[in-house]
Short mmCIF file of C-alpha atoms in Angstrom, two decimals:
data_model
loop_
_atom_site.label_atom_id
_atom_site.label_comp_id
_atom_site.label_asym_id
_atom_site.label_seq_id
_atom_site.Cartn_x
_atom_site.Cartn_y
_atom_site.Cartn_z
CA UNK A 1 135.53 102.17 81.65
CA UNK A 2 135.48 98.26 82.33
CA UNK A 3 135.22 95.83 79.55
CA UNK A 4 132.30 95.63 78.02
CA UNK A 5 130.63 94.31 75.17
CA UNK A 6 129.99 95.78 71.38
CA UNK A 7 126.91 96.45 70.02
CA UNK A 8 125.56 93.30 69.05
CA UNK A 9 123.49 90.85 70.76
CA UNK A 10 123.83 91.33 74.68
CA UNK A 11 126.05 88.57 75.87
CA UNK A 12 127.92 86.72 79.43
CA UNK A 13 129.46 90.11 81.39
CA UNK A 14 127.07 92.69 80.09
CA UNK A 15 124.81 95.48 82.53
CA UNK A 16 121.46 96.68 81.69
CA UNK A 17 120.68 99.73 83.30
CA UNK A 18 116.80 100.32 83.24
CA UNK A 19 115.58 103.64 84.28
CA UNK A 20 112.03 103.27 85.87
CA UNK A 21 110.59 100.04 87.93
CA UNK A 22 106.93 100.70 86.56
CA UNK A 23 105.60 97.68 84.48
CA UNK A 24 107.56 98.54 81.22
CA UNK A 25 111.17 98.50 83.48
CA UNK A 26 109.71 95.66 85.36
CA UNK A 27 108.79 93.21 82.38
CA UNK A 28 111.65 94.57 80.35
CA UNK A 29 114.23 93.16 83.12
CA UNK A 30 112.44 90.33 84.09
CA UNK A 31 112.14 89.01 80.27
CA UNK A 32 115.82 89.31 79.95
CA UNK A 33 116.82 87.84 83.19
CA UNK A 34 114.24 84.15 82.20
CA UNK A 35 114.93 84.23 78.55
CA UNK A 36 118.96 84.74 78.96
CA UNK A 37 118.63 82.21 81.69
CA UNK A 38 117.26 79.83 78.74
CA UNK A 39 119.64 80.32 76.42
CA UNK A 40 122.77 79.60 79.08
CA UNK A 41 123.94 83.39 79.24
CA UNK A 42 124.31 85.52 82.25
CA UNK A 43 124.68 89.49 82.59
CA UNK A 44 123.78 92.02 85.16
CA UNK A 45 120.28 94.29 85.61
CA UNK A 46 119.72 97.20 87.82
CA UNK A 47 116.46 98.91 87.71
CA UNK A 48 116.74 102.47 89.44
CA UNK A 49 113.08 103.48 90.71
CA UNK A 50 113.11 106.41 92.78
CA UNK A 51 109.44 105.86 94.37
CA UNK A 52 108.76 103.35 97.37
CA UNK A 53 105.82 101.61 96.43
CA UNK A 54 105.59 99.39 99.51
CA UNK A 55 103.41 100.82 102.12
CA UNK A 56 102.00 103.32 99.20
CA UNK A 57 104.44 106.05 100.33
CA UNK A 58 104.22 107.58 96.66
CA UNK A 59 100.56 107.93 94.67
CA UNK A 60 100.17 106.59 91.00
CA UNK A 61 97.94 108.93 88.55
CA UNK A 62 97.19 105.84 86.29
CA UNK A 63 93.39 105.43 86.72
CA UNK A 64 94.84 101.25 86.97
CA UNK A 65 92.61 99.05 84.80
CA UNK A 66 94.11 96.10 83.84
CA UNK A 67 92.90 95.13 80.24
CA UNK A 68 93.51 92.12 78.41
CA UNK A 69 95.46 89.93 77.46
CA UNK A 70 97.85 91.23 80.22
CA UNK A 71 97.02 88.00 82.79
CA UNK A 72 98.26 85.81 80.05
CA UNK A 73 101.22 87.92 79.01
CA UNK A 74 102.56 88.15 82.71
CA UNK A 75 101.98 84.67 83.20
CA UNK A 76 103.30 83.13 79.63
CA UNK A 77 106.04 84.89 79.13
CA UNK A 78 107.36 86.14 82.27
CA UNK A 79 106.66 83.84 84.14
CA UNK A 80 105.09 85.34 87.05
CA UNK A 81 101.31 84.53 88.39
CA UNK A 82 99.05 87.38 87.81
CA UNK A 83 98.07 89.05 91.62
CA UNK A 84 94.55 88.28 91.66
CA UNK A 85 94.62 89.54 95.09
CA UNK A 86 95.10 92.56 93.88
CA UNK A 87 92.02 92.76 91.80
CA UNK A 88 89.61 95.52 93.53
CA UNK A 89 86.91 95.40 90.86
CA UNK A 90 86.16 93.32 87.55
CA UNK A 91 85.00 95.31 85.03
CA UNK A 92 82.08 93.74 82.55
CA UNK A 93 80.16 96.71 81.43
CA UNK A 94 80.69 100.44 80.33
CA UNK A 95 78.46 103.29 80.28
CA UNK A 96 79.09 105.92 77.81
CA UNK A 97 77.59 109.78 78.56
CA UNK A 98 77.61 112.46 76.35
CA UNK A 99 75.42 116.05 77.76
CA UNK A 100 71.99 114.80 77.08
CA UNK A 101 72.26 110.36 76.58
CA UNK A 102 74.10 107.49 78.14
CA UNK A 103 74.71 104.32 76.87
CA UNK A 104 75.15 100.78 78.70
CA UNK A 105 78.09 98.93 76.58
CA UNK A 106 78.43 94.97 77.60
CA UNK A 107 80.73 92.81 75.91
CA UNK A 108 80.79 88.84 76.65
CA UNK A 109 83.89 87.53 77.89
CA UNK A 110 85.80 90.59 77.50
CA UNK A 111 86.60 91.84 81.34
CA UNK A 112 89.19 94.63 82.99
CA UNK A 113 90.42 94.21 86.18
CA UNK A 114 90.53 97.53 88.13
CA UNK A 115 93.57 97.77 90.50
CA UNK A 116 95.48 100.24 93.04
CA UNK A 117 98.10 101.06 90.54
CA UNK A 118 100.60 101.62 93.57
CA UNK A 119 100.04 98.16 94.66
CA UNK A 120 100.23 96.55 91.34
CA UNK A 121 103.45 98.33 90.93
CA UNK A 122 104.99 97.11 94.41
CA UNK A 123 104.07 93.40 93.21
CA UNK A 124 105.92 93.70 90.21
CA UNK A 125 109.25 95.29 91.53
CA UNK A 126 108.98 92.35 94.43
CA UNK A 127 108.69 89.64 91.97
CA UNK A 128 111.81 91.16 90.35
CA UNK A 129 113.36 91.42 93.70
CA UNK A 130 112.85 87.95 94.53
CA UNK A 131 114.49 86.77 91.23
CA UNK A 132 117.57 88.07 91.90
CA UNK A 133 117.76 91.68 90.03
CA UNK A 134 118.99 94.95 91.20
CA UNK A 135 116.72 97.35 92.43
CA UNK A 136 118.24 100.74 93.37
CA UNK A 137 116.25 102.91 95.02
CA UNK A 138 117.77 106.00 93.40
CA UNK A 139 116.93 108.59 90.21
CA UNK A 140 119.41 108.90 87.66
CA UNK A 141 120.71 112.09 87.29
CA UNK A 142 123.11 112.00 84.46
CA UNK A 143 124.35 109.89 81.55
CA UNK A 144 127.33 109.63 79.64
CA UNK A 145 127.58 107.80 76.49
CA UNK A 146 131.18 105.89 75.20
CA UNK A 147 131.53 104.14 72.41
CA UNK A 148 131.94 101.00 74.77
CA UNK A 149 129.67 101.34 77.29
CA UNK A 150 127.30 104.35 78.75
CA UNK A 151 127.68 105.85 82.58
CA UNK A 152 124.69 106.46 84.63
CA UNK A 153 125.32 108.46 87.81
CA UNK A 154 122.65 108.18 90.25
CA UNK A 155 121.49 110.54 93.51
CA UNK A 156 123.10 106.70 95.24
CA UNK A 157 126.08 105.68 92.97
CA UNK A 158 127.48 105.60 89.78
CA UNK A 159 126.85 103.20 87.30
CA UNK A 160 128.60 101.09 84.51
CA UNK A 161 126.67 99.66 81.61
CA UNK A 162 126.42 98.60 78.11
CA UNK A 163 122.66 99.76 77.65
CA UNK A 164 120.33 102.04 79.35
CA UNK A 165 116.40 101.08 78.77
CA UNK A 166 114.47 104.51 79.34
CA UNK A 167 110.91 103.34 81.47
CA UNK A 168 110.94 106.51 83.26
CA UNK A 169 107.29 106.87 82.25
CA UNK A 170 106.10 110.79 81.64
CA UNK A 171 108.86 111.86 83.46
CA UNK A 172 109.82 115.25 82.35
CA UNK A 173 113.49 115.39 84.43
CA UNK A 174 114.70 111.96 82.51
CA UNK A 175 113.09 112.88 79.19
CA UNK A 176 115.31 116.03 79.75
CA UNK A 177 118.72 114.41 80.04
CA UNK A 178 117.98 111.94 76.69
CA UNK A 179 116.82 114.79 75.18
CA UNK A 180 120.06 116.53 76.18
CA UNK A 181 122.22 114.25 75.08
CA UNK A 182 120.65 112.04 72.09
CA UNK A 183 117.80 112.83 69.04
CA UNK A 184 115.29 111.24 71.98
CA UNK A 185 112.10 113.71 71.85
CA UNK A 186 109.53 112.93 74.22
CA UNK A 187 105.77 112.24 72.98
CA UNK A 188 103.21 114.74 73.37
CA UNK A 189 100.90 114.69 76.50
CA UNK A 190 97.51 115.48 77.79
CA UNK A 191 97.44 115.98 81.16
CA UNK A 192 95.22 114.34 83.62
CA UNK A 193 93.92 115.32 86.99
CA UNK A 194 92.55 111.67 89.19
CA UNK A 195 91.03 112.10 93.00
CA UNK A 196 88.96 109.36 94.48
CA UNK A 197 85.38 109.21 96.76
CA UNK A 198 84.20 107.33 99.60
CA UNK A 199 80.57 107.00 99.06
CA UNK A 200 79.92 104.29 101.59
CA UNK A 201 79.37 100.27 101.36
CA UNK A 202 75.79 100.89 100.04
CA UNK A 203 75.98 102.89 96.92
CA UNK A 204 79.05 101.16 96.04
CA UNK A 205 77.24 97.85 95.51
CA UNK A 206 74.80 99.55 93.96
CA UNK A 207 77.41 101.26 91.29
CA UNK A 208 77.98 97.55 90.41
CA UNK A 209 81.45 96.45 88.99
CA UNK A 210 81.14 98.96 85.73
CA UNK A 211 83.27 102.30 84.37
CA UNK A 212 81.15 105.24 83.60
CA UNK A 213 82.75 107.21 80.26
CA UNK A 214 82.22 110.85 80.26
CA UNK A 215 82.47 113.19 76.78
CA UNK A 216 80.58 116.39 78.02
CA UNK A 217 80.30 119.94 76.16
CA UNK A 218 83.50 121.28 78.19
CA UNK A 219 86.08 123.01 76.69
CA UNK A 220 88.80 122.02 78.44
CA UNK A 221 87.30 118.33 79.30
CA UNK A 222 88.29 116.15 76.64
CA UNK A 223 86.62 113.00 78.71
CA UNK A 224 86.74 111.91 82.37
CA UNK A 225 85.45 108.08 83.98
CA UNK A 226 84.72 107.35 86.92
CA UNK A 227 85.83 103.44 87.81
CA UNK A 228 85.17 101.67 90.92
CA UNK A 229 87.79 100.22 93.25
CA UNK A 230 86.74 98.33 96.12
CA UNK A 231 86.01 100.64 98.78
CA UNK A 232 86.27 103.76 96.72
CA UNK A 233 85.64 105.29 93.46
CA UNK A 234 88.43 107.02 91.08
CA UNK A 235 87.53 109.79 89.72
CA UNK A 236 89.45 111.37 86.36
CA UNK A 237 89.67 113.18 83.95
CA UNK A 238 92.17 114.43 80.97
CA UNK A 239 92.81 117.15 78.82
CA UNK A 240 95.12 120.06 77.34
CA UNK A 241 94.77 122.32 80.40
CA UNK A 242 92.99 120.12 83.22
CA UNK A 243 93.78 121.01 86.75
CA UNK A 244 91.49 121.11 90.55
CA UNK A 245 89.25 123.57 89.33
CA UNK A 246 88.47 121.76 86.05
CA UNK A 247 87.67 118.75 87.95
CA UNK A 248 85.63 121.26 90.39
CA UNK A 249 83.38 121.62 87.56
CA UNK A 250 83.20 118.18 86.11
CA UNK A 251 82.04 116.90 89.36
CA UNK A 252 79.28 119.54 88.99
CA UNK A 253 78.01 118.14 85.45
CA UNK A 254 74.40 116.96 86.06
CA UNK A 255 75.42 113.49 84.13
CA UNK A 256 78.27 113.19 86.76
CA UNK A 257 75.76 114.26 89.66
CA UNK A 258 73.85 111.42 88.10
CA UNK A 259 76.51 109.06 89.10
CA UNK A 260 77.23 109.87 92.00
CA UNK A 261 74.06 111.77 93.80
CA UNK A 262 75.53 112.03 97.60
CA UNK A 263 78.32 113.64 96.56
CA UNK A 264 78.12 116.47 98.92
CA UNK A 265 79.07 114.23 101.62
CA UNK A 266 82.48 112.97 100.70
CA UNK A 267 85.48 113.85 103.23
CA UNK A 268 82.98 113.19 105.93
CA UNK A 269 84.16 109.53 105.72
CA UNK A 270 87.95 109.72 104.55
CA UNK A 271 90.57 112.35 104.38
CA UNK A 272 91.57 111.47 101.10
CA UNK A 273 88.16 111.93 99.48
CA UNK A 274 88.86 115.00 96.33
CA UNK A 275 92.09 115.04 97.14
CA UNK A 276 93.55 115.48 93.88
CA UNK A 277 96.65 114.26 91.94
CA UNK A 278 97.70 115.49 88.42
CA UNK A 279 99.83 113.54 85.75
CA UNK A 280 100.00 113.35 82.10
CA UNK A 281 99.92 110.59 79.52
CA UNK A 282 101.00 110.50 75.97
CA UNK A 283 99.23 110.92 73.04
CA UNK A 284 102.03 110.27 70.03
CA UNK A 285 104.99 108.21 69.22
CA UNK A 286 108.30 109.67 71.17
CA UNK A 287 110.87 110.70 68.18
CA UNK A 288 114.09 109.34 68.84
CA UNK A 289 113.29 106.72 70.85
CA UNK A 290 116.26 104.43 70.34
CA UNK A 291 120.32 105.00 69.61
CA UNK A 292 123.12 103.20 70.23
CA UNK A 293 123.18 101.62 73.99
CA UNK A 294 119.75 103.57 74.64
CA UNK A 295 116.06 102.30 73.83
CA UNK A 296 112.70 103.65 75.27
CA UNK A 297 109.51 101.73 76.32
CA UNK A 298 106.25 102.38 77.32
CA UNK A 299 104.54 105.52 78.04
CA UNK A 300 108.35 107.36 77.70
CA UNK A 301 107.76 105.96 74.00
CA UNK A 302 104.46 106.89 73.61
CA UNK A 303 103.87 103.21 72.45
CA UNK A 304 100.01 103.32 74.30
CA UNK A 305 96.87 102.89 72.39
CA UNK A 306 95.96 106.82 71.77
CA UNK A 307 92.63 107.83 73.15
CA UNK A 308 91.78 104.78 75.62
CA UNK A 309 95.29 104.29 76.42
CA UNK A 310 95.91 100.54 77.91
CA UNK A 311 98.99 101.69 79.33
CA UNK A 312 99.84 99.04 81.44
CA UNK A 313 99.29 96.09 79.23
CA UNK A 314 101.44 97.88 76.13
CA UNK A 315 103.86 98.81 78.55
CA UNK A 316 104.97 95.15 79.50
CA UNK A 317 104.25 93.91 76.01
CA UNK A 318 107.12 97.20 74.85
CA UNK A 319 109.10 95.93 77.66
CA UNK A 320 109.02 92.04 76.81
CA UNK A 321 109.82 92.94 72.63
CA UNK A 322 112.70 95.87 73.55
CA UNK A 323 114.24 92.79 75.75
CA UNK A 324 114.10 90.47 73.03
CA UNK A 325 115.39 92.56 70.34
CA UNK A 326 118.65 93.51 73.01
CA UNK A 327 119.36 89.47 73.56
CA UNK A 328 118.18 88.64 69.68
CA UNK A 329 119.58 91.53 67.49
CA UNK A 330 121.93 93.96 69.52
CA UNK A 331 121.96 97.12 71.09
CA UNK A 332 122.66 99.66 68.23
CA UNK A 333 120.11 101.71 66.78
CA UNK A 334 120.18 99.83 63.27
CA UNK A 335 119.57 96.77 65.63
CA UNK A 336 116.53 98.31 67.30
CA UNK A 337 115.28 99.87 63.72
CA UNK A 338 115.47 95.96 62.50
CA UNK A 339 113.66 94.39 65.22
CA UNK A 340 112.53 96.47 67.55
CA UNK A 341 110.35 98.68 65.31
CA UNK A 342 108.51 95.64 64.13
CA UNK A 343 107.62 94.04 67.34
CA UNK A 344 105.66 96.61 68.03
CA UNK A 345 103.94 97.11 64.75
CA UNK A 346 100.92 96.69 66.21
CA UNK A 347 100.69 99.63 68.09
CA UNK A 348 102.21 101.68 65.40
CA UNK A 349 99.96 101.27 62.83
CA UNK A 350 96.84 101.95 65.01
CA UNK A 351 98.48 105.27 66.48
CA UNK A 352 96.83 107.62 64.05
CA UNK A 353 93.22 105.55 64.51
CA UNK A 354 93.15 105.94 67.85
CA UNK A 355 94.48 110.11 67.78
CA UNK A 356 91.81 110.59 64.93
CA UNK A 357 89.45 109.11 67.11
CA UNK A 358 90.32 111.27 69.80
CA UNK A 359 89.66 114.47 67.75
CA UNK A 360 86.49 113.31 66.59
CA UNK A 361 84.79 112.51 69.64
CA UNK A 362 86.25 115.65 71.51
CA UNK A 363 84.66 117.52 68.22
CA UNK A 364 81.47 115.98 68.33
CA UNK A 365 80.70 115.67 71.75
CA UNK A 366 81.22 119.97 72.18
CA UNK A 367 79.19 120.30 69.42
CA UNK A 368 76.51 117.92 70.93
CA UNK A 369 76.75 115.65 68.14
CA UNK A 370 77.50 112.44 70.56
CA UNK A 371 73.93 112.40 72.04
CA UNK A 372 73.01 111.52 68.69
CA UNK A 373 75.30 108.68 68.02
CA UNK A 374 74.89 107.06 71.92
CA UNK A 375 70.63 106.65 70.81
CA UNK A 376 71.77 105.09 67.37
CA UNK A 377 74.08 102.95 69.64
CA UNK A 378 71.30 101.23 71.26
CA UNK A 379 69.77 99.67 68.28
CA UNK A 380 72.93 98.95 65.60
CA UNK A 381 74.65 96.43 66.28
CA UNK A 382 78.15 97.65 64.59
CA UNK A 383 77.57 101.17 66.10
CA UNK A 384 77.27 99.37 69.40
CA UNK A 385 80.09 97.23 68.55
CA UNK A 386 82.66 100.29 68.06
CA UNK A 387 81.54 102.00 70.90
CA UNK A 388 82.35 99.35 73.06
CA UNK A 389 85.57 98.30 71.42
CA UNK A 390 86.53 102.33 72.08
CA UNK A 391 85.97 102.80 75.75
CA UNK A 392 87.17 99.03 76.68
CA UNK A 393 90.25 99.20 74.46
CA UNK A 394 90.16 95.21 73.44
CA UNK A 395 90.17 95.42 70.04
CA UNK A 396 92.31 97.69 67.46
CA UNK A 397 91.45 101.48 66.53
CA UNK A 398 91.85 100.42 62.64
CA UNK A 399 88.55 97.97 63.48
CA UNK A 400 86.65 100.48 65.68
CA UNK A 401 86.68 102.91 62.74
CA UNK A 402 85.42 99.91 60.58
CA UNK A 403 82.36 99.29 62.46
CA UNK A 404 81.61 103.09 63.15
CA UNK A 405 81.48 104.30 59.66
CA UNK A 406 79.91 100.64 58.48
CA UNK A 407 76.72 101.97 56.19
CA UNK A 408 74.47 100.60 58.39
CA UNK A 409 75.98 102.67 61.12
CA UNK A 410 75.98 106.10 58.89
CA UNK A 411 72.35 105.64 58.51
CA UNK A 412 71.58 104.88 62.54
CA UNK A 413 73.17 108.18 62.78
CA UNK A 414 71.77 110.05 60.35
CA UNK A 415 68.30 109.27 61.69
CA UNK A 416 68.98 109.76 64.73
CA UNK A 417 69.76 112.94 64.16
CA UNK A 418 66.94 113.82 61.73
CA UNK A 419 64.34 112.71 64.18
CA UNK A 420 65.83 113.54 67.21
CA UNK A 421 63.83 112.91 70.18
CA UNK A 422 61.12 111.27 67.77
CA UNK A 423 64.39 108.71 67.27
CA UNK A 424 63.36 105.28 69.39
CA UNK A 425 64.44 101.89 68.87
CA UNK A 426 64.47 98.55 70.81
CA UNK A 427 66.94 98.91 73.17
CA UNK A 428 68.34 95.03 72.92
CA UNK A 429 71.81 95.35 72.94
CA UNK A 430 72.59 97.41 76.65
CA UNK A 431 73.72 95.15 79.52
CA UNK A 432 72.15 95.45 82.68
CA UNK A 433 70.62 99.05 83.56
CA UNK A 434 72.99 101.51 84.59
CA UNK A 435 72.19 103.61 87.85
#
């Protein structure tokens, strides 16, 4: 083993290892490289990535909306411009549809920017590229942990480091070999099955740059969206046991056939049309997500906003705070307890909002329940108000529950489901009209 340092804050001659070159990797590596850089110090990164992004050899599951405040975050404090270019749709509006209502959700100046995920990702691991850092194109297969230093041997070459930074994402071969070797438990997942559609230049403008939301009575749906992209539409959808067939069926839900009314032409226009791609996502905190010379970030964390997920944005923001605690605080687990922990507070704490609100909506929208809330929607203003903050993700899951169960909100409710179809109010707060 070569010299290497202890288990304080990283200093000159020490080797980051990060396992993953998805956004969390990415940010993780380039915040260390600018903010060592700063403070006169110089050590080594690799980031091992397995996938070749360029030329979108490998597919991304992640549906790829970029929410806020992620074009600040990139730009501030890594340094790097956000890739506008890459921007297929902006999103400004939301419609939310349960079996028998829908919902048009617009919030002013709060906008998502819909992306190719595989592109985004290719932009990222180029801008590290060009900065100078590693990139291996290689999977680790192994790891070995010293008291001075950890070995990570690769399907390319072995590797010598001081700290490993686990950004491998969902991946269920790397989770194995922490899980092997250190208390690291990977989060619990939903999985998710995503295809895309071709409807033609026409309805596409007509769609109009918003997400619909899906919650239908489906026991194995727990909700599915349908974004736009440009050219195309993505199509997913997410739950325990979710695979082709399930989606099959979604597609056949008369408030999805609603959406998209030629369906029964795609393929005629592109070979990829319902091709479908499965993944998973987390839905709780990983246990045993840091250690001595090991720390995990992002979605291998389960540090995502449960239920809407903003994986992307929390996954740089995990990546940016596990980089500062490694150049701040050290490398050891007390180190990461002490610092790292904190920094991400934030997401923490609204964890168990955003699973509860999971539940509740998967509850209420099988027992039909949701039709009633979507007409109360239309006319309260804090109703309205947490809807929209739940399907856009921009504000926490602690204030969402605020403005749901507000009194005002309660009674909306209540009388919409006492009256039922009698229940009518001005519609004044929906956006534009949803197709």
């Amino acid at each position: 083993m070569r010299k290497t340092v202890g288990l304080g804050p990283l200093d000159d001659g020490g080797h980051v290892v990060i396992l993953g070159g998805g956004p969390a990797g990415v940010a993780c590596a380039l915040m260390l490289q600018r903010a060592a850089l700063g403070q006169g110090r110089r050590f080594q990164v690799t980031i091992l990535e397995g996938k070749e992004f360029v030329g979108e050899r490998h597919y991304n599951q992640c549906v790829g909306v970029l929410s806020p405040p992620l074009a600040d975050i990139i730009g501030t404090e890594l340094g790097i411009p956000f890739p506008a270019h890459l921007v297929r749709s902006v999103i400004d509006e939301y419609v939310l549809h349960a079996s028998h209502a829908r919902l048009t959700l617009a919030g002013e100046g709060v906008s998502s920017q819909a992306v190719r995920r595989v592109q985004f990702d290719a932009f990222m691991l180029e801008q590290a590229r060009e900065r100078g850092l590693s990139v291996l194109t290689a999977r680790a297969v192994d790891l070995e942990f010293h008291a001075d230093g950890v070995v990570v041997y690769t399907d390319a070459m072995p590797l010598e480091a001081d700290l490993v930074v686990g950004a491998f994402g969902m991946d269920e071969g790397s989770a194995a070999i922490f899980e092997r070797l250190t208390a690291y438990r990977a989060p619990r997942a939903l999985s998710s099955v995503v295809t895309k559609y071709h409807p033609g230049d026409r309805e596409m403008e007509a769609f109009g740059p918003r997400i619909h939301a899906f919650l239908p009575r489906h026991r194995r749906i727990e909700f599915g969206g349908v974004t736009p992209k440009g050219n195309h539409l993505t199509i997913n959808i997410a739950g325990a046991n979710v695979d082709t067939q399930t989606m099959q069926e979604f597609l056949r839900l008369d408030e999805v056939r609603a959406v998209l009314p030629s369906l029964d032409r795609a393929g005629t226009s592109n070979a990829d049309d319902l091709r479908c791609y499965k993944g998973r996502f987390p839905v709780s905190l990983g246990r045993g997500c840091f250690g001595d010379r090991y720390v995990m970030v992002g979605d291998a964390a389960g540090l995502v906003r449960a239920f809407k997920g903003k994986g992307v944005t929390s996954a740089v923001q995990t990546g940016i705070r596990a980089a500062e605690t490694i150049l701040r605080t050290g490398i050891s687990e007390q180190a990461f307890r002490a610092d790292y922990i904190p920094a991400n507070r934030d997401l923490i704490v609204d964890i168990p909002y955003g699973r509860a609100m999971r539940l509740l909506a998967m509850v209420m929208a099988r027992v039909g329940l949701f039709d009633f809330i979507l007409k109360a929607g239309k006319v309260e203003p804090s109703l309205h108000r947490a809807l929209f903050a739940a399907v856009s993700g921009h504000t926490p899951y602690a204030q969402v529950w605020r403005d749901g169960l507000a009194p005002r909100s309660i009674a909306a409710i209540a009388q919409a489901f006492v009256l039922g179809d009698r229940y009518h109010g001005k519609p004044a707060l929906e956006g534009k009209p949803a197709r």
